Coordinates of C-alpha atoms in Angstrom, one line a residue:
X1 CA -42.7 7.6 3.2
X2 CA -44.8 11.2 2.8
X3 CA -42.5 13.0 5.4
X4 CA -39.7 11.8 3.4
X5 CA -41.7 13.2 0.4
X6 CA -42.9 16.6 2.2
X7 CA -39.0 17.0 3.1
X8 CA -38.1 16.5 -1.0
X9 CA -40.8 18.9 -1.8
X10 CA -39.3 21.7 0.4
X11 CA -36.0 21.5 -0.2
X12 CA -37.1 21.1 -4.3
X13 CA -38.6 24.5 -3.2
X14 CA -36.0 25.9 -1.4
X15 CA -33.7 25.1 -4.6
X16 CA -36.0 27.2 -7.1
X17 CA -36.0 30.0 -4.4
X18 CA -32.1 30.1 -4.3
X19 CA -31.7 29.6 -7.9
X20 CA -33.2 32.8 -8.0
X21 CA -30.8 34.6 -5.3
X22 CA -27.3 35.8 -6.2
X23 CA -24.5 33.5 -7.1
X24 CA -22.9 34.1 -3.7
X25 CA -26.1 31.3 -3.0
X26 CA -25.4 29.1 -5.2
X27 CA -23.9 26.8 -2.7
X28 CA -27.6 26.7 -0.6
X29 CA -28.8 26.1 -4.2
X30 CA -26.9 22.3 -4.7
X31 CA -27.4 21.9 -0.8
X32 CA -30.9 22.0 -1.3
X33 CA -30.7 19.8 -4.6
X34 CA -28.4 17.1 -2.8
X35 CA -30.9 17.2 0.1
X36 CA -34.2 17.0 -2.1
X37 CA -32.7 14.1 -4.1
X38 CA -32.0 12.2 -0.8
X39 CA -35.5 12.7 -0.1
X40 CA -36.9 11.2 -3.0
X41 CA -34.6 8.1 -3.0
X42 CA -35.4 7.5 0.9
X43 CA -39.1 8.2 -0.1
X44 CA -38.7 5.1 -2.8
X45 CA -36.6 3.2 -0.2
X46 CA -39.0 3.2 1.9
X47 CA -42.0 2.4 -0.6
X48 CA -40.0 -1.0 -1.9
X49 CA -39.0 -2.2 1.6
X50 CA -42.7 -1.3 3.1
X51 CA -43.6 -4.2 0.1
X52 CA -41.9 -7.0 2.2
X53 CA -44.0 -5.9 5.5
X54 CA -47.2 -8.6 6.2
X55 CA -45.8 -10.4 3.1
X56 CA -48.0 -14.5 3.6
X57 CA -46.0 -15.5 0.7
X58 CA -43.0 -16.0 -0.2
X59 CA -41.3 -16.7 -4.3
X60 CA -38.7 -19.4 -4.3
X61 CA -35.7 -19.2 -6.4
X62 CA -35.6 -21.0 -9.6
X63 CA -33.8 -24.9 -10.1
X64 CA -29.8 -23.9 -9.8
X65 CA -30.2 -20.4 -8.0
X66 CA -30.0 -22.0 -4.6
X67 CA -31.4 -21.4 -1.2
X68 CA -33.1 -18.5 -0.2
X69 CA -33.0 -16.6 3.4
X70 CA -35.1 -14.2 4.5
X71 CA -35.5 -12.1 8.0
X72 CA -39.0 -11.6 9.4
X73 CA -40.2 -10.5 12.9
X74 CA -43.5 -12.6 14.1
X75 CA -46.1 -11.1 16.4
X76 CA -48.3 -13.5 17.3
X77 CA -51.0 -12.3 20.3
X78 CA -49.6 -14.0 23.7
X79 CA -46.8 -15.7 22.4
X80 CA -44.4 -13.4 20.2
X81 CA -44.0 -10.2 19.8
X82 CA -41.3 -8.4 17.4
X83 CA -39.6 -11.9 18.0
X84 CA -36.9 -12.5 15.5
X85 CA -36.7 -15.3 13.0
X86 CA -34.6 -16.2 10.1
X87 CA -36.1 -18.5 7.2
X88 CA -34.4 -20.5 4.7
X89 CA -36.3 -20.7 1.7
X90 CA -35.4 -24.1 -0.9
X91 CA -35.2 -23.3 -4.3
X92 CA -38.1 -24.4 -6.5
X93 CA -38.6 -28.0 -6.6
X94 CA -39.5 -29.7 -10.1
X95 CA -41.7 -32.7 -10.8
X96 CA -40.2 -35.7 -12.0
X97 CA -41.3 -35.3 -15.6
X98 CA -39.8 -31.4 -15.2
X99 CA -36.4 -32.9 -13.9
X100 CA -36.2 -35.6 -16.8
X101 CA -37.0 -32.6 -19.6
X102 CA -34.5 -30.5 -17.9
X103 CA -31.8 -33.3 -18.4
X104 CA -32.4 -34.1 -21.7
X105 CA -32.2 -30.3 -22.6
X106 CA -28.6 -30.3 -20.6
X107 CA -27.6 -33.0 -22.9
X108 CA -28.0 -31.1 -26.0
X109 CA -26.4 -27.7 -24.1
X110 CA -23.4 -30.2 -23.5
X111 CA -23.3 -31.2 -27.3
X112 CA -23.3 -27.7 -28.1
X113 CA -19.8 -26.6 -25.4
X114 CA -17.9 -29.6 -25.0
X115 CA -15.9 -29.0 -28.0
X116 CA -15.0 -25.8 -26.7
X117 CA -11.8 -24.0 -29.4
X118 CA -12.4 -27.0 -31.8
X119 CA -14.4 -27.7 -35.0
X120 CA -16.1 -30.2 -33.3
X121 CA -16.4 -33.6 -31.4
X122 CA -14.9 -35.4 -34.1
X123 CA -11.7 -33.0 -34.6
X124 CA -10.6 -32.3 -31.2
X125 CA -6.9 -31.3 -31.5
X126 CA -6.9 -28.6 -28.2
X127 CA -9.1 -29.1 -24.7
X128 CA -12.0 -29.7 -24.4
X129 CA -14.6 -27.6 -22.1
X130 CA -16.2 -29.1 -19.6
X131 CA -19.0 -27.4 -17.4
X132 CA -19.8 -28.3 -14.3
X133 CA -23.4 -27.3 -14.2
X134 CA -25.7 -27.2 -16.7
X135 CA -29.1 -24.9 -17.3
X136 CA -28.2 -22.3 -15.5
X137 CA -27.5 -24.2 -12.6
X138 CA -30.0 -26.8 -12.5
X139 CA -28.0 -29.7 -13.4
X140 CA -24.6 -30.9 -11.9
X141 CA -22.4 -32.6 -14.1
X142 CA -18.9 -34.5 -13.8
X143 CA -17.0 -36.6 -16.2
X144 CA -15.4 -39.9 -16.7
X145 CA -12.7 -40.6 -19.9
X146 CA -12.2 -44.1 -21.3
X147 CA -8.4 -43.1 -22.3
X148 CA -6.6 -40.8 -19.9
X149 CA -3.8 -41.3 -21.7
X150 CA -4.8 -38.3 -23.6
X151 CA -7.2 -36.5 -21.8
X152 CA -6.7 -35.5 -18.4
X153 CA -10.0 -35.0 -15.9
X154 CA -10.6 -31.9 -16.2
X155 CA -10.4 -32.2 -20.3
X156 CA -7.1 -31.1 -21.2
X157 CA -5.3 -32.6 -23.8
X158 CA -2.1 -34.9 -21.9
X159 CA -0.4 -35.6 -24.8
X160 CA -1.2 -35.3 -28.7
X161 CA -1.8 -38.6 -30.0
X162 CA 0.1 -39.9 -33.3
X163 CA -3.1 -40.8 -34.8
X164 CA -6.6 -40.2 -34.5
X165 CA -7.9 -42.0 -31.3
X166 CA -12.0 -42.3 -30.4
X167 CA -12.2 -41.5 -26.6
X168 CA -15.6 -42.4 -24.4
X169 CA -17.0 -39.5 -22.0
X170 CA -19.4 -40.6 -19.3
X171 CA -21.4 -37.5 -18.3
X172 CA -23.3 -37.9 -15.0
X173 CA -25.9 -35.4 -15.0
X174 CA -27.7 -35.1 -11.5
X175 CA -30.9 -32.5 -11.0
X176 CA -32.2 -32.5 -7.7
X177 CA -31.9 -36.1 -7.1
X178 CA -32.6 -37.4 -10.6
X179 CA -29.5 -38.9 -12.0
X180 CA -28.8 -40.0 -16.1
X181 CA -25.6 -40.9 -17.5
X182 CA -24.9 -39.6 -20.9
X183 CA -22.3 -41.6 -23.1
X184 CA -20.7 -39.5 -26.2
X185 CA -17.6 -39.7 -28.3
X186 CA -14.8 -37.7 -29.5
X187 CA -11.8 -38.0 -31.6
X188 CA -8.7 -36.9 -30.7
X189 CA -6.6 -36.3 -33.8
X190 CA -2.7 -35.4 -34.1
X191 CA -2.0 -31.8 -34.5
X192 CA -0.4 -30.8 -37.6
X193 CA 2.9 -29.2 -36.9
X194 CA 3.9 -26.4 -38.8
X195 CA 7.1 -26.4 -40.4
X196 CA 9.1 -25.0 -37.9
X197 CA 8.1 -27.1 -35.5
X198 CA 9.0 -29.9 -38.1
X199 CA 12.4 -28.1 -38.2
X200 CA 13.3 -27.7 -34.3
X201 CA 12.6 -31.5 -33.9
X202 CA 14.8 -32.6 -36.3
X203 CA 17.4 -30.4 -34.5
X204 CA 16.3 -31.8 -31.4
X205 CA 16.6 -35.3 -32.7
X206 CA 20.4 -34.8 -33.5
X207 CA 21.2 -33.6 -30.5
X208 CA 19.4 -36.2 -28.6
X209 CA 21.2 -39.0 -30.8
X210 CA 24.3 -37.6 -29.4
X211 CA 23.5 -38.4 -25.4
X212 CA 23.6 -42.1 -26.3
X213 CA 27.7 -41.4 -26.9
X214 CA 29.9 -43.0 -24.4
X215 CA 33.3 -41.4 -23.3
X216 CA 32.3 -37.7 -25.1
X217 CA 32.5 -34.8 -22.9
X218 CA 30.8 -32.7 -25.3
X219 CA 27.6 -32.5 -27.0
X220 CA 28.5 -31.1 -30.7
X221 CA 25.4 -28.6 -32.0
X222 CA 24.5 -29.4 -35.8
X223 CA 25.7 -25.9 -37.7
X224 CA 23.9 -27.5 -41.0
X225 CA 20.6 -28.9 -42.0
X226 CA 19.1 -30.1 -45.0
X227 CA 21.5 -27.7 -46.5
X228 CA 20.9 -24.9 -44.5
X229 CA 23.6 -23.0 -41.9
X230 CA 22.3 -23.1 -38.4
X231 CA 23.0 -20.6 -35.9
X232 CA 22.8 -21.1 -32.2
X233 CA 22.8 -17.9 -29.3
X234 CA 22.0 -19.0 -25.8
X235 CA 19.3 -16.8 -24.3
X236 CA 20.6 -14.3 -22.1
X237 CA 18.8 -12.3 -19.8
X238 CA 18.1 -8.6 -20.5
X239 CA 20.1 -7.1 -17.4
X240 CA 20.8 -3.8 -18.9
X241 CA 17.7 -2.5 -17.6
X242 CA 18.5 -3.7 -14.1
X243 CA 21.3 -1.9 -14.3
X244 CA 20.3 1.0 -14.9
X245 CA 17.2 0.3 -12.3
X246 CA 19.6 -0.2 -9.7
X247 CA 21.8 2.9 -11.0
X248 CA 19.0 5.3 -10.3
X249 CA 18.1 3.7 -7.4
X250 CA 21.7 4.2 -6.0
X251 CA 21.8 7.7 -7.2
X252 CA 18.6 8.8 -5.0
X253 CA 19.9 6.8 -2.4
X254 CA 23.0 9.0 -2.6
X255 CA 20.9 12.1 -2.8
X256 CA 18.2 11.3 0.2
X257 CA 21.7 10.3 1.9
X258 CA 23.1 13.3 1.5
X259 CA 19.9 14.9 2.5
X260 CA 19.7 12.9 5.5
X261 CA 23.2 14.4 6.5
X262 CA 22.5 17.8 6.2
X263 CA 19.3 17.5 8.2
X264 CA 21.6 16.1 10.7
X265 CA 24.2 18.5 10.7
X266 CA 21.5 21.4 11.2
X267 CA 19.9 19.6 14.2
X268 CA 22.9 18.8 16.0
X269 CA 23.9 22.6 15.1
X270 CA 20.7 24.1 16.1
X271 CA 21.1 21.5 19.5
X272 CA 24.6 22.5 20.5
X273 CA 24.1 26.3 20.1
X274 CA 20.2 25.9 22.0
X275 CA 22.9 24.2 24.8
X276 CA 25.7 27.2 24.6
X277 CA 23.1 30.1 25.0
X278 CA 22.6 29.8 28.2
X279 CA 26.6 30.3 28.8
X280 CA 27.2 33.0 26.2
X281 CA 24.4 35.1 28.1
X282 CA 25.7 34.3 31.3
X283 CA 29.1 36.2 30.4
X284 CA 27.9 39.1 28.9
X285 CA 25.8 40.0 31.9
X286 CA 28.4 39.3 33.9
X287 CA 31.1 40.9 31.7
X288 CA 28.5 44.3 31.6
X289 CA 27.9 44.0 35.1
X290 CA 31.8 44.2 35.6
X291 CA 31.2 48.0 33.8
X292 CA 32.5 46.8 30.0
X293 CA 30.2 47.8 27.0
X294 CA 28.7 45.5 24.8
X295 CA 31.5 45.7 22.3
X296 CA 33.8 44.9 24.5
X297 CA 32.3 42.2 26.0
X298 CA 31.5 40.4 22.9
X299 CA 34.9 40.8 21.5
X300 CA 36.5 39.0 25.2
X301 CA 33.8 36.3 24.9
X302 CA 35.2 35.8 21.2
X303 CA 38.9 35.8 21.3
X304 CA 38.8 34.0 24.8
X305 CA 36.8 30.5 22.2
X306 CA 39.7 31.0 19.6
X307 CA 42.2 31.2 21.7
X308 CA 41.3 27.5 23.3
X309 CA 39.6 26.7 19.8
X310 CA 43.7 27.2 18.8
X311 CA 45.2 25.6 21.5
X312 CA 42.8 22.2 21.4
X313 CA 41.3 22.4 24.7
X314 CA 37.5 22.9 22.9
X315 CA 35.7 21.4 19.8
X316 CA 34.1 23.7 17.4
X317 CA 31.3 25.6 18.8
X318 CA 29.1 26.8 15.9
X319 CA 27.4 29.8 18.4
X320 CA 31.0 31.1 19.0
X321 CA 31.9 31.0 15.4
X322 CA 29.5 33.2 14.4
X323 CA 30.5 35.8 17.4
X324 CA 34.0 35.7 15.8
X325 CA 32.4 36.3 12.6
X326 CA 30.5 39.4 13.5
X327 CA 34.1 40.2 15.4
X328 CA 35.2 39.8 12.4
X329 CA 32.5 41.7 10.4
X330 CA 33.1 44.7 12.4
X331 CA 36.8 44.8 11.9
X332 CA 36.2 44.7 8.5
X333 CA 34.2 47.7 8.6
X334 CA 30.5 46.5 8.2
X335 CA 28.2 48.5 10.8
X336 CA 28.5 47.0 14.7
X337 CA 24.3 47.4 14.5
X338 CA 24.4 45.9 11.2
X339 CA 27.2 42.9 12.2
X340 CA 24.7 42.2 15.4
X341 CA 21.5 41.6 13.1
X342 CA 23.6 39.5 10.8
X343 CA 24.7 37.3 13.5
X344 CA 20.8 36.6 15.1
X345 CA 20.3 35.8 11.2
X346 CA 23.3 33.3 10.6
X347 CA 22.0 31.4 13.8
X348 CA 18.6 30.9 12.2
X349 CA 17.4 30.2 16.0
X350 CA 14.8 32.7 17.8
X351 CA 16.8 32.5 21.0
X352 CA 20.1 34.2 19.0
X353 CA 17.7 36.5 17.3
X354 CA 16.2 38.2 20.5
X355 CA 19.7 38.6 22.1
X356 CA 20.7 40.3 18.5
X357 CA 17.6 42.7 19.2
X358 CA 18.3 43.3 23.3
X359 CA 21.7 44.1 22.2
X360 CA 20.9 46.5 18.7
X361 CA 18.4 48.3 21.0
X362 CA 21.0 48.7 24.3
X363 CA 23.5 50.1 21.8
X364 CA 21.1 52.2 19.5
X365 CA 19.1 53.9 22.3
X366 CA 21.1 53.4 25.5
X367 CA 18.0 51.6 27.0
X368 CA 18.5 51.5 30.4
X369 CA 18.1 47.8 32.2
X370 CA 19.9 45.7 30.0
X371 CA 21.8 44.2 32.9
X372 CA 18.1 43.1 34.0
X373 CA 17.1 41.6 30.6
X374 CA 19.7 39.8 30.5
X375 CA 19.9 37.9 34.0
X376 CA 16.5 37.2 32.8
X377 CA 17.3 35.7 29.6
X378 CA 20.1 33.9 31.0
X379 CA 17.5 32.5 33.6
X380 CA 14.9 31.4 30.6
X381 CA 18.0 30.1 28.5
X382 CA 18.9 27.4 31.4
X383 CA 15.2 26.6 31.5
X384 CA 14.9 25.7 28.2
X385 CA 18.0 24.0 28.8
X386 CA 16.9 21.6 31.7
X387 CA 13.8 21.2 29.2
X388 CA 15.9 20.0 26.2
X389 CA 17.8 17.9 28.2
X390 CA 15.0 15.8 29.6
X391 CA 13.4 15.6 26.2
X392 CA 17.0 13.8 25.0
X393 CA 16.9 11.9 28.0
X394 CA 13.5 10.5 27.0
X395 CA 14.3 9.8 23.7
X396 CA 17.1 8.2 24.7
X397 CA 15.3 5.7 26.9
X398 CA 12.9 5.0 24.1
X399 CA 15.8 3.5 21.5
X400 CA 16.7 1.6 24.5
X401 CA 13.4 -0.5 24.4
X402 CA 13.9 -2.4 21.7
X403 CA 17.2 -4.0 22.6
X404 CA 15.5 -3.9 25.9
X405 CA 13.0 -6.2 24.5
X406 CA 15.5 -8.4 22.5
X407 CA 16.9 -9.3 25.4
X408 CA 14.0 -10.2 27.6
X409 CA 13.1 -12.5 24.9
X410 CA 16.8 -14.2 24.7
X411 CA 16.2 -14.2 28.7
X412 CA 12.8 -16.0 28.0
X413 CA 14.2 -18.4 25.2
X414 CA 17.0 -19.7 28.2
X415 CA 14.5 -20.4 30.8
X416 CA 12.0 -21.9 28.6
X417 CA 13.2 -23.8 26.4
X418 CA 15.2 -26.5 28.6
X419 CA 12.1 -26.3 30.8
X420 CA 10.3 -27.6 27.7
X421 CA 12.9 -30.0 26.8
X422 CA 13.0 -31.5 30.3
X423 CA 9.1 -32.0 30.2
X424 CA 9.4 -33.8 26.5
X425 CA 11.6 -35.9 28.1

């Protein structure tokens, strides 16, 4: 306890000494607050639980409050030592005369709640409360009714009777062994109705009178009582607002759909032109090392897609698209250095956008080597191609497990089951 209280008073003094610092402290400042508080509260921790230590008595729990358990470790000089032992502790035991006070005083507690939401014992027209213990758990009651025509066990009214009707409760009160029965009575009396309650009976009562009719196929609904027009709607349920529930819930299903798609279509873009790079480098550096520039070559590796791209004998290839696009950009008259850093932007890949830089810089400042560069990109490209292609293969197998799985199960269920079935029999 006094380190945990030399530790409080240092960091208490390292706090003063930063309040005084800059602000840029000021964080060391609640650090050494936070830290002094812990301290303190460890150092009163540690006062309270050094109060159980060497304790030779022990305080019981009061009548109701139940057992107690406490943990000690017993030393005792040749025997035990720091030897573990768990004690369970009764709750304070009354005398006879105690036990007998403490029932009477249930009693009058139990005069004082059974009537519960009504005036009293002797106009009980709603439930009745019954407590199961008494004096703040010293006394255990249950209940017996004379008339469980009305009352039900646990006090609730069964049915309301058509006139007032006396009912005998038994109460057994037990307290620690000492049992007394205590006899009372209450009157149950009839509700009074109000008058539209009055009202919707008599309607009830005509329609009733009508399902003693033999041979009638329809039940006819009074439209007049006592003089007065009566008007029946059926309840409906309220389905508007499920409507519309389900409306929005449609409508962001559409729009996360929709979503969905488009992050589909850009993967399966951004997969098929990762798959084409390695071929569209692969014939410009065999195109340049045939003596053609790069304009050239990149309009031959163009025109040669759309002319099998017209003639059916190749799907759409989104990598040689855009290379007829810049083709395109160029005969349009938009710069050919410009038209190549469009194209490594439309591709939004970094693979497209270093070839559009190796080939700005071979045509901008003649760099020598670009037949080099290339073979080595081309080589690079097919690695990452052998890459991505084992990465599909592996995700492949992994949809495969769970039918895998389905039908080991189904394989399982076969041998199994008339193995079990022969056994029964």
């Amino acid at each position: 306890m006094y380190w945990y209280l030399t530790g409080a008073v240092v960091c208490l003094a390292a706090a003063l000494y930063r309040k005084r610092k800059a602000l840029q402290e000021k964080k060391w400042y609640h650090v050494s607050c936070i830290l002094a508080v812990g301290f303190l509260l460890a150092a009163v921790t540690a006062h309270l639980d050094g109060k159980e230590e060497n304790r030779s008595e022990i305080a019981r729990n009061q009548p109701g409050q139940g057992a107690l358990e406490k943990e000690y470790f017993v030393d005792v000089p040749g025997e035990l030592e720091d030897y573990p032992l768990r004690l369970e502790i009764a709750e304070k035991k009354l005398t006879k005369a105690q036990k007998m006070k403490c029932l009477e005083k249930a009693e009058r507690e139990l005069d004082t709640l059974i009537a519960g939401s009504n005036p009293s014992k002797d106009e009980v027209t709603e439930s009745l409360y019954l407590p199961e213990y008494l004096q703040e758990g010293a006394v255990e009651a249950t209940y017996q009714f004379s008339d469980y025509e009305i009352f039900h066990a646990d006090g609730t009214l069964h049915q309301q009777p058509q006139k007032p009707t006396l009912v005998k409760i038994t109460a057994e009160l037990v307290c620690q062994g000492e049992t007394c029965l205590y006899q009372f009575m209450v009157q149950a009396l009839p509700r009074e109705k109000s008058s539209q309650e009055k009202f919707a009976e008599k309607l009830t009562a005509l329609v009733s009178a009508q399902n003693e009719a033999e041979d009638c196929s329809y039940v006819k609904l009074p439209d007049k009582l006592e003089g007065k027009e009566v008007v029946w709607r059926q309840r409906l349920v309220n389905r508007s607002l499920m409507m519309v529930f389900l409306a929005a819930v449609a409508a962001a299903g559409i729009f996360l759909r929709e979503k969905e798609e488009n992050r589909r279509k850009k993967a399966a873009r951004e997969r098929q032109m990762m798959i084409d790079y390695a071929g569209i480098v692969g014939k410009f550096s065999l195109l340049l090392g045939a003596g053609m520039n790069i304009s050239l070559a990149w309009e031959k590796i163009a025109l040669a897609y759309q002319k099998k791209r017209e003639q059916g004998q190749i799907e759409k290839r989104y990598a040689y698209e855009e290379m007829l696009n810049t083709l395109y950009e160029i005969r349009d008259g938009v710069g050919e250095l410009q038209a190549y850093e469009n194209f490594g932007i439309r591709c939004q890949l970094s693979i497209y956008r270093r070839l559009s830089a190796l080939i700005v810089q071979n045509v901008r400042k003649g760099a020598q080597g670009m037949q080099r560069l290339l073979e080595q990109e081309e080589w690079e490209a097919y690695e990452q191609r052998k890459a991505h292609a084992r990465q599909m293969g592996e995700e492949a197998g992994t949809k495969l497990l769970l039918p895998m799985g389905i039908m080991l199960a189904i394989v399982l269920a076969i041998l199994v089951i008339p193995a079990g079935m022969t056994l029964n029999i």
